[in-house]
Every structure is written in C-alpha cells, then in structure tokens.
PDB file of C-alpha atoms in Angstrom:
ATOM      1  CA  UNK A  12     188.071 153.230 123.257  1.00  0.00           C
ATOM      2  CA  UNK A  13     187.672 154.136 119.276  1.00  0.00           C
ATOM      3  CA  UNK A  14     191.103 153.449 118.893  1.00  0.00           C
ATOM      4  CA  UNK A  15     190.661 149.832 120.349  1.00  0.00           C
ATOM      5  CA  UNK A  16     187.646 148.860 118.818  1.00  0.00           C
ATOM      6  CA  UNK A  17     189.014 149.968 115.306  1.00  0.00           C
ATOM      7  CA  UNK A  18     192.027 147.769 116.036  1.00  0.00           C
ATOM      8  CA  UNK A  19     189.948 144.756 116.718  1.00  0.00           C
ATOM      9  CA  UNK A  20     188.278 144.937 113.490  1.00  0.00           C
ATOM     10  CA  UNK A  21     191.129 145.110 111.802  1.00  0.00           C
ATOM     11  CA  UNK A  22     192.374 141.777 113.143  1.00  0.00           C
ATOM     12  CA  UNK A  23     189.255 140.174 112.711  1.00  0.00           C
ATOM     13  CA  UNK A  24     188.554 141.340 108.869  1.00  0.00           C
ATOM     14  CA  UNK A  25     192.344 141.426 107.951  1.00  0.00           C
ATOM     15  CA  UNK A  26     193.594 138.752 110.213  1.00  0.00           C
ATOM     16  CA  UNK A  27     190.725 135.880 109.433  1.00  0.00           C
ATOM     17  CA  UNK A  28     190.763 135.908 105.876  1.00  0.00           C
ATOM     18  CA  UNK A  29     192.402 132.838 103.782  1.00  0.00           C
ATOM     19  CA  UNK A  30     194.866 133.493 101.003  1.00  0.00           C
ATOM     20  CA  UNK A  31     193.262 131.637  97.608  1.00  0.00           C
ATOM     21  CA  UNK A  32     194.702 131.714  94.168  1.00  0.00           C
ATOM     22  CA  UNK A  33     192.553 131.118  91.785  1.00  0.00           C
ATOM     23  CA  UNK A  34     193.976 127.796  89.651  1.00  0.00           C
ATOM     24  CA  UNK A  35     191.915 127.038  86.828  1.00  0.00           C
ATOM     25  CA  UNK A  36     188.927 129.002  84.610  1.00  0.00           C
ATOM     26  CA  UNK A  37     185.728 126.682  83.570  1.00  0.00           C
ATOM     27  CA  UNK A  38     183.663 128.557  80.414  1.00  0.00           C
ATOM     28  CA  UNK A  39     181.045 127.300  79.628  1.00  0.00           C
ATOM     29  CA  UNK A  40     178.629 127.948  76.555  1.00  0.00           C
ATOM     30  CA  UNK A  41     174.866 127.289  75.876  1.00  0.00           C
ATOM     31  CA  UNK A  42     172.742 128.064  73.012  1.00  0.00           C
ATOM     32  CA  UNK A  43     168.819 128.369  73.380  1.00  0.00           C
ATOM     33  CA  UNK A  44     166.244 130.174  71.168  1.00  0.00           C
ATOM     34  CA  UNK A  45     164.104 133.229  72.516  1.00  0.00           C
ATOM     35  CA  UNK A  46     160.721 132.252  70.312  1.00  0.00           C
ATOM     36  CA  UNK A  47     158.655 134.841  69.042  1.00  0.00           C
ATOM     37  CA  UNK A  48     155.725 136.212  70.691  1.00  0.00           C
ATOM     38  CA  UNK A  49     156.441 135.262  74.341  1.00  0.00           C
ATOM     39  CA  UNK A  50     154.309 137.722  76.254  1.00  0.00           C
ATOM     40  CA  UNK A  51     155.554 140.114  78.879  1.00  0.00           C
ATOM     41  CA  UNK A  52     153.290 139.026  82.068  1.00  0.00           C
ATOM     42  CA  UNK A  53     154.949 135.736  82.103  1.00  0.00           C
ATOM     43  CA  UNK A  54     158.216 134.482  83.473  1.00  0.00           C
ATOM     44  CA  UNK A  55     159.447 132.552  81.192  1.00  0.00           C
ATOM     45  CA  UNK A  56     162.409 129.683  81.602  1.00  0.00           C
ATOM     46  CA  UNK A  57     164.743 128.025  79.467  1.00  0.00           C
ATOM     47  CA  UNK A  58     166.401 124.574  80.453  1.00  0.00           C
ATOM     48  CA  UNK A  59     169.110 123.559  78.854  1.00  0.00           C
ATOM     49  CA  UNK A  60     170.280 119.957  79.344  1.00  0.00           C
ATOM     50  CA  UNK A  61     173.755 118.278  79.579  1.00  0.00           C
ATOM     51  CA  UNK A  62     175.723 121.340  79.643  1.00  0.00           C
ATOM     52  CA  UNK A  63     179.509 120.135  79.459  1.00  0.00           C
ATOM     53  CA  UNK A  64     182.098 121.661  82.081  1.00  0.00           C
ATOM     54  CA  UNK A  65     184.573 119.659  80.909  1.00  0.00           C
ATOM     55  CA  UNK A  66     186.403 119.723  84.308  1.00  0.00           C
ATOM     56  CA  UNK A  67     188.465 116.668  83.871  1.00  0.00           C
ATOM     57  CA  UNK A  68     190.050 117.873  80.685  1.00  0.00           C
ATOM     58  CA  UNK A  69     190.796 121.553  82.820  1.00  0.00           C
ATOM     59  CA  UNK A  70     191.871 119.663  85.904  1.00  0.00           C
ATOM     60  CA  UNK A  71     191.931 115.915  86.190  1.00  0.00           C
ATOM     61  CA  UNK A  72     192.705 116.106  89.908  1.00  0.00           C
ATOM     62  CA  UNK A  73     189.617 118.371  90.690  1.00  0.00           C
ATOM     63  CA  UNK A  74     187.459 117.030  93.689  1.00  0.00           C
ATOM     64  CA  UNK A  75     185.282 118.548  96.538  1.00  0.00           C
ATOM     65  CA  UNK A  76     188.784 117.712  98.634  1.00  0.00           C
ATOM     66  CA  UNK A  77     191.356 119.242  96.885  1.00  0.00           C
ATOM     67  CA  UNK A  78     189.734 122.685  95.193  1.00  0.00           C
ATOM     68  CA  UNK A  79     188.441 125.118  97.883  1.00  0.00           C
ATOM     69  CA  UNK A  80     186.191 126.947  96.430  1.00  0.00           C
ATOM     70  CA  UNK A  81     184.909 127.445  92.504  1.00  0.00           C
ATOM     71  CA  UNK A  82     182.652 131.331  92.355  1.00  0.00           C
ATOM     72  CA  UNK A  83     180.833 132.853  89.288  1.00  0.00           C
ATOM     73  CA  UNK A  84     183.107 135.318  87.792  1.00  0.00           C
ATOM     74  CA  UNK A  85     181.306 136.721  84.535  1.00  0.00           C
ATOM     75  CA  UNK A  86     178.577 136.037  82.022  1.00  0.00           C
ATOM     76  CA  UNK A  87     177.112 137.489  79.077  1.00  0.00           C
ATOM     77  CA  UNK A  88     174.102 136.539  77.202  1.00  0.00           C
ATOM     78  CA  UNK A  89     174.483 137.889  73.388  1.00  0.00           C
ATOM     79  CA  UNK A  90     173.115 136.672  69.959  1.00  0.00           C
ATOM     80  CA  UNK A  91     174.036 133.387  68.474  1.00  0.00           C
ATOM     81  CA  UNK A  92     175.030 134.362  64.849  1.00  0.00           C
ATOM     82  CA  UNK A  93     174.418 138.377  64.915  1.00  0.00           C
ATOM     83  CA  UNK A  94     174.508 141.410  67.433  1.00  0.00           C
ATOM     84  CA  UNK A  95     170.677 141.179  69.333  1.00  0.00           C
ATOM     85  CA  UNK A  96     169.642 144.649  71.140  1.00  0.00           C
ATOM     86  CA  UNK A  97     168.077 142.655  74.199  1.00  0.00           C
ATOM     87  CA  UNK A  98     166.404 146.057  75.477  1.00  0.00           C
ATOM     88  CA  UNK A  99     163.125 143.866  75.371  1.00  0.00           C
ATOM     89  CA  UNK A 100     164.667 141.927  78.130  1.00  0.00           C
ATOM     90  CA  UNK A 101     163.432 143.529  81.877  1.00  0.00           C
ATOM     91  CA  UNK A 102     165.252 140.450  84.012  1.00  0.00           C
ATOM     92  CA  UNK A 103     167.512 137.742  83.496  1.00  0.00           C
ATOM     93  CA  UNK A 104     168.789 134.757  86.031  1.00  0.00           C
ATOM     94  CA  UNK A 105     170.195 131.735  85.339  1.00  0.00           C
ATOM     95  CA  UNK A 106     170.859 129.203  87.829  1.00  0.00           C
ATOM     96  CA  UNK A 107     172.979 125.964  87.681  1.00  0.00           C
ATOM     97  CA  UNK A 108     171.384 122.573  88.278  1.00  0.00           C
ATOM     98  CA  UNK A 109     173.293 119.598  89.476  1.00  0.00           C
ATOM     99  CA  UNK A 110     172.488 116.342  87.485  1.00  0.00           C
ATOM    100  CA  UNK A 111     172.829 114.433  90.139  1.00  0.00           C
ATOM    101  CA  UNK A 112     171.002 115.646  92.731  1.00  0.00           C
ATOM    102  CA  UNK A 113     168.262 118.130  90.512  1.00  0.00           C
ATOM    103  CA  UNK A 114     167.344 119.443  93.878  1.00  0.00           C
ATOM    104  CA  UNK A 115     170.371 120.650  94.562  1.00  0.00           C
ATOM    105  CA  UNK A 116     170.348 124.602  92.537  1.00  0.00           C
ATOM    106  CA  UNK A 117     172.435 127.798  92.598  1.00  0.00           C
ATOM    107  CA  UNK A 118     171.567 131.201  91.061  1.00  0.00           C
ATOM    108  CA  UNK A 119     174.653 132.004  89.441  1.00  0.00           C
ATOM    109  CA  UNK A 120     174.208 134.644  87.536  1.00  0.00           C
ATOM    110  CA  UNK A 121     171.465 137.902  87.277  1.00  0.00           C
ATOM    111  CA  UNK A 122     170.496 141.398  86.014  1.00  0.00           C
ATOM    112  CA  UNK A 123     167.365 142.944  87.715  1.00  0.00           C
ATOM    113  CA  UNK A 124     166.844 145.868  85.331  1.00  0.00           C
ATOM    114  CA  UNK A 125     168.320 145.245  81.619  1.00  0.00           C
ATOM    115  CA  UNK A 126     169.096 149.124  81.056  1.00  0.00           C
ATOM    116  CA  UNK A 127     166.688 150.864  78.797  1.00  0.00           C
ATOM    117  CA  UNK A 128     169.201 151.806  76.147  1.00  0.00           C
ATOM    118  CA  UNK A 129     170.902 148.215  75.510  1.00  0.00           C
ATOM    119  CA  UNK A 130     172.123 147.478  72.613  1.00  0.00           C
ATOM    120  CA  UNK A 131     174.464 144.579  72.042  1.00  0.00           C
ATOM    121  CA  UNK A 132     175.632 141.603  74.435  1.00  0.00           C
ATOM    122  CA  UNK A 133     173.950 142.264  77.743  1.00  0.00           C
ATOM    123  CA  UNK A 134     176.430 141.617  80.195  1.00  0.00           C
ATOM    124  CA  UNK A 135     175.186 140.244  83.891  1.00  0.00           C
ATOM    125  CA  UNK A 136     176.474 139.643  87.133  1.00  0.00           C
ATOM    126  CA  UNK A 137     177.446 137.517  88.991  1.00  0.00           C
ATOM    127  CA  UNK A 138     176.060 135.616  92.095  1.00  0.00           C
ATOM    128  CA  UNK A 139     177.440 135.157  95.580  1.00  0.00           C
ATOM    129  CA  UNK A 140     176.719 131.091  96.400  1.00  0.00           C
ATOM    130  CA  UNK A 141     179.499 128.508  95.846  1.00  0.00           C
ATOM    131  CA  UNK A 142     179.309 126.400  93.340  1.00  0.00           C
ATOM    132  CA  UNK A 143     181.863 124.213  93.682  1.00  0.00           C
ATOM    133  CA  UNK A 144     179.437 121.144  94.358  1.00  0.00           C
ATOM    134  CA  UNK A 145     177.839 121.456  90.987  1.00  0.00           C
ATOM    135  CA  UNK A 146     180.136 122.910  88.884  1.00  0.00           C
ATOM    136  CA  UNK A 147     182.731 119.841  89.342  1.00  0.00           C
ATOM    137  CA  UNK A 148     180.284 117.614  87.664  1.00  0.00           C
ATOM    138  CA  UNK A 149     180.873 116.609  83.870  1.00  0.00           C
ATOM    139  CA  UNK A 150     177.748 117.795  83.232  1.00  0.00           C
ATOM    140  CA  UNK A 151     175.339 120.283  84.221  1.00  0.00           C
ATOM    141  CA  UNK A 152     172.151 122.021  83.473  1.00  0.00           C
ATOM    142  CA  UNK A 153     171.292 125.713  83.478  1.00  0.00           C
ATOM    143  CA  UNK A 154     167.720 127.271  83.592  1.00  0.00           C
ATOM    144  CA  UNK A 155     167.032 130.886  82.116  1.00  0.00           C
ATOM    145  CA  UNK A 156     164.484 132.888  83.456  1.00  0.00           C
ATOM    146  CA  UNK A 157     163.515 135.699  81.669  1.00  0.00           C
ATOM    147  CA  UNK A 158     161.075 138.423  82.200  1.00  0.00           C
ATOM    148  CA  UNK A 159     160.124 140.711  78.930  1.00  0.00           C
ATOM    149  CA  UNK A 160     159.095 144.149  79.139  1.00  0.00           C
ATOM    150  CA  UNK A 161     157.240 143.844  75.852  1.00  0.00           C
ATOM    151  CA  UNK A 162     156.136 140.739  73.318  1.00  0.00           C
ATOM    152  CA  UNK A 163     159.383 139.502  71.569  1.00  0.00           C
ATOM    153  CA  UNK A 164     159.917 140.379  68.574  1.00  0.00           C
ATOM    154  CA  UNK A 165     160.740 137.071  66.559  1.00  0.00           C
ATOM    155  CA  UNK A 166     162.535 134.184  67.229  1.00  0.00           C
ATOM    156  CA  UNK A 167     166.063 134.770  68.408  1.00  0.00           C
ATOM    157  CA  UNK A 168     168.723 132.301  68.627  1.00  0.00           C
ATOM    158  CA  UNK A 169     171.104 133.238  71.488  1.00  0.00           C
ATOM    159  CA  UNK A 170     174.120 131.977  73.735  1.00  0.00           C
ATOM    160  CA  UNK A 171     175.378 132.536  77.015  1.00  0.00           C
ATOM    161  CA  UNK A 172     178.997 132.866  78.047  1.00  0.00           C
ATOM    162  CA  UNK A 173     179.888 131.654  81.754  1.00  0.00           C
ATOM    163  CA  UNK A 174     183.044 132.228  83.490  1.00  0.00           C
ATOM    164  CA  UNK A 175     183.657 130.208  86.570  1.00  0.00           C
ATOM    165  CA  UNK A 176     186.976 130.283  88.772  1.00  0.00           C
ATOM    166  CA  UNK A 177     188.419 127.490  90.638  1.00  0.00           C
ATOM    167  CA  UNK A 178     190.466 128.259  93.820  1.00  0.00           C
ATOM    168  CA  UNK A 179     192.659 126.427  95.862  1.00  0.00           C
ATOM    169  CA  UNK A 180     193.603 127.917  99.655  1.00  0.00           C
TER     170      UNK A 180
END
C-alpha cells in the first residue's frame, strides 16, 4: 500500500509540473532617502513613483498572453553613494503597485529580522505572488516599509536593486 501511494505522488508532483524557461531579466532600481530621526515604534513607508521597467525595450512582444509567468528573483537594498551598515533596520518589505489599477499590490520582496551583525548591502528575499500583471507595465510604483529597531541615525540616501524573471511555458 506504501509502495502505491508513494508512486502516486510521484506522478502527481513530477508528472503535473510545466517546463518554463525563464526568457528575459527586468532590474529595476530606486533611490529614496532614510531621514534622520525616524523613531522605532513607527512603521514607516516609502513610495516611490514612476518606477521604469522598461519592458518594451527588454521584450517588445511581452503581454499577459504570450509570457507565462514573471516571479521575484532577488533584491538588495544598499547605500546610494557609500557602504550603509543597515543593522538599525528590524524589517523591510517592499511591495509593487500597479499604476493602473493602485488597488491592485504585490509584496515582492521581505526580510523579517535584519540580522544583528549587518554590515553592508542587506540582501532580502524574495516573495511568492506573481507579478506578471504589474510588472509588464512601463511603469510602476514600489512602497518601502520599514520598521527600525532604534532612531536613525542621519539621513541616508539609499537604493534598491530588483531582479525580476520572465518565463515563458
């Protein structure tokens, strides 16, 4: 009876799954400024507006009909002009917002616990959802929400990094 059931999972996990191949990258980067004094009861969020993914110049042909699928791959919030130790940082999330529907909102990328000894870039991961609806846009916007675990320091000028990948079946 083992024997069978193990078999039948098999098939299902093994024998369901779609071949994709991922066909294009879309990176994306956004500067915003951390200011000075924020306090560390607050969440506090970032917008940033008109956020190019410059899809058509990546792939002209890209439409909800012809790409499958298009899934956070990596991200990495670091210091705009100079290495930032973001150990002051207790939680990070940014989520993508589609322009033309503003209700329409994916977190796409997180870190729950920002180790204790950080020092450098502070890389995050990434999130599950498809974002294929919002990331073929031209433009997007992204909101950081970040929880302190003390008063910031001063005013920090800092980017993120996004890696996206586009898959076809």
């Amino acid at each position: 009876m083992k024997h069978i059931a193990l078999a039948f999972f098999c098939f299902l996990f093994f024998g369901c799954t779609k071949s994709s191949e991922a066909v294009f990258d879309i990176d994306i980067e956004a500067l915003f400024t951390i200011p000075a004094g924020l306090n560390s009861i607050d969440t506090h969020f970032f917008i940033i507006r008109d956020v190019p993914t410059r899809i058509s110049a990546i792939n002209p042909n890209a439409t909800t009909e012809n790409i499958s699928s298009v899934k956070a791959n990596r991200g990495r919030l670091s210091g705009r002009f100079s290495n930032v130790d973001y150990r002051f940082v207790d939680r990070v999330a940014i989520t993508a917002i589609s322009q033309s529907d503003p209700d329409f909102r994916r977190e796409i990328f997180w870190m729950d616990f920002v180790p204790l000894e950080q020092t450098g870039d502070l890389e995050l991961f990434s999130s599950l959802p498809e974002v294929k609806d919002i990331l073929l846009e031209e433009l997007i916007d992204l909101e950081i929400k970040l929880t302190f675990r003390t008063f910031t320091p001063t005013s920090i000028d800092s980017r993120v990094f996004l890696n996206f990948k586009g898959f076809i079946e």
